C-alpha cells in the first residue's frame, strides 16, 4: 500500500478508536462503579466476528420495574442461548455488564490506541512536510 493511503488509513483508524473508546467510556465507568440497576440478563442470540462473540438478550431488574429487550451483554458466564447471568444495566445504555466486565479497560485501551495512531499520523505528516514530499 502506498504511503499516502497508509497515512490516511492511520488517521481514520485513530479517529475511529478514539470515537469508540470515548463513546463507551461513560457507561463503562458507571458499570465499574456499580452505579446501575442490577438484575438478570437472559441470552437470546449470539453474534460472532473475528473480535469474539457478543450476546444479545433481555434484562429484567431485581424488582421487575425495568425490563429491556435488545440488550447486549458485556461480561463472562454465558455459553448457550437461554443462559441467565447476574448483570447490571446503566441508565441510558442498551448494554448489560457482568460483575467483572472488562468494558472500562477496553474503553481506555481503545482511546489510548486511537491517540497513539493520531500522534503517529502527525509525526508522519510533519516528516513529509519537512522533506517536501
Coordinates of C-alpha atoms in Angstrom, one line a residue, residues 2-112:
X2 CA 1.4 3.4 -0.9
X3 CA 2.5 5.8 1.8
X4 CA -0.3 8.3 1.1
X5 CA -3.1 5.8 1.7
X6 CA -1.4 4.2 4.7
X7 CA -1.1 7.7 6.4
X8 CA -4.8 8.4 5.8
X9 CA -5.8 4.9 7.0
X10 CA -3.8 5.6 10.2
X11 CA -5.8 8.9 10.7
X12 CA -9.1 7.2 10.1
X13 CA -8.3 4.3 12.4
X14 CA -7.1 6.7 15.1
X15 CA -10.3 8.7 14.9
X16 CA -12.4 5.6 15.0
X17 CA -10.6 4.2 18.0
X18 CA -10.9 7.4 19.9
X19 CA -14.6 7.7 19.0
X20 CA -15.4 4.2 20.1
X21 CA -13.3 4.4 23.3
X22 CA -14.6 7.7 24.4
X23 CA -18.1 6.9 23.4
X24 CA -18.3 3.9 25.6
X25 CA -16.3 5.4 28.5
X26 CA -19.2 7.0 30.5
X27 CA -21.3 3.8 30.6
X28 CA -18.2 1.7 31.4
X29 CA -17.2 4.0 34.3
X30 CA -20.7 3.8 35.7
X31 CA -20.7 0.0 35.4
X32 CA -17.2 -0.2 37.0
X33 CA -18.5 1.9 39.9
X34 CA -21.7 -0.3 40.1
X35 CA -23.9 2.8 39.6
X36 CA -26.5 0.9 37.6
X37 CA -29.5 -1.3 38.2
X38 CA -28.9 -5.0 39.0
X39 CA -30.9 -7.8 37.6
X40 CA -30.8 -10.8 35.3
X41 CA -29.7 -10.9 31.7
X42 CA -31.1 -13.8 29.6
X43 CA -29.2 -14.6 26.4
X44 CA -31.4 -15.0 23.3
X45 CA -28.9 -14.7 20.4
X46 CA -25.1 -14.7 19.7
X47 CA -23.2 -12.7 17.2
X48 CA -19.6 -13.6 16.4
X49 CA -16.8 -12.0 14.5
X50 CA -13.0 -12.1 14.5
X51 CA -13.1 -10.0 17.7
X52 CA -15.1 -12.5 19.6
X53 CA -18.7 -13.1 20.4
X54 CA -21.4 -10.8 21.8
X55 CA -24.6 -12.0 23.4
X56 CA -27.9 -10.2 22.8
X57 CA -30.9 -10.8 25.1
X58 CA -33.3 -9.4 27.7
X59 CA -32.7 -7.7 31.0
X60 CA -35.1 -7.7 34.0
X61 CA -34.2 -5.8 37.1
X62 CA -34.4 -7.4 40.5
X63 CA -37.6 -5.6 41.4
X64 CA -39.1 -6.1 38.0
X65 CA -39.5 -2.4 37.4
X66 CA -37.1 -2.4 34.4
X67 CA -37.5 -4.8 31.5
X68 CA -35.3 -4.2 28.5
X69 CA -35.3 -6.2 25.2
X70 CA -32.4 -5.9 22.7
X71 CA -29.7 -5.6 25.3
X72 CA -26.1 -6.6 24.6
X73 CA -24.2 -8.4 27.4
X74 CA -20.6 -7.4 28.2
X75 CA -19.2 -10.0 30.6
X76 CA -18.5 -13.6 31.2
X77 CA -20.5 -16.7 32.1
X78 CA -22.7 -17.3 29.1
X79 CA -22.2 -20.3 26.9
X80 CA -25.6 -21.0 25.3
X81 CA -28.9 -19.3 24.3
X82 CA -31.1 -19.3 27.4
X83 CA -28.3 -18.9 29.9
X84 CA -29.0 -16.3 32.6
X85 CA -26.4 -14.3 34.5
X86 CA -26.4 -11.6 37.1
X87 CA -25.9 -8.3 35.3
X88 CA -26.1 -4.5 35.7
X89 CA -27.7 -2.0 33.2
X90 CA -26.5 1.6 33.4
X91 CA -29.2 4.3 32.8
X92 CA -29.4 5.3 29.2
X93 CA -27.4 2.3 27.9
X94 CA -28.5 -0.8 26.0
X95 CA -25.6 -2.8 27.4
X96 CA -25.7 -5.1 30.4
X97 CA -22.5 -5.6 32.3
X98 CA -21.4 -8.6 34.3
X99 CA -19.8 -8.3 37.7
X100 CA -16.3 -8.4 36.3
X101 CA -16.8 -6.7 33.0
X102 CA -13.7 -5.6 31.0
X103 CA -15.6 -2.7 29.5
X104 CA -13.7 0.0 31.3
X105 CA -10.3 -1.4 30.4
X106 CA -11.4 -1.9 26.8
X107 CA -12.7 1.7 26.5
X108 CA -9.4 3.0 27.9
X109 CA -7.3 0.8 25.6
X110 CA -9.3 1.9 22.5
X111 CA -8.9 5.5 23.5
X112 CA -5.1 5.2 24.1

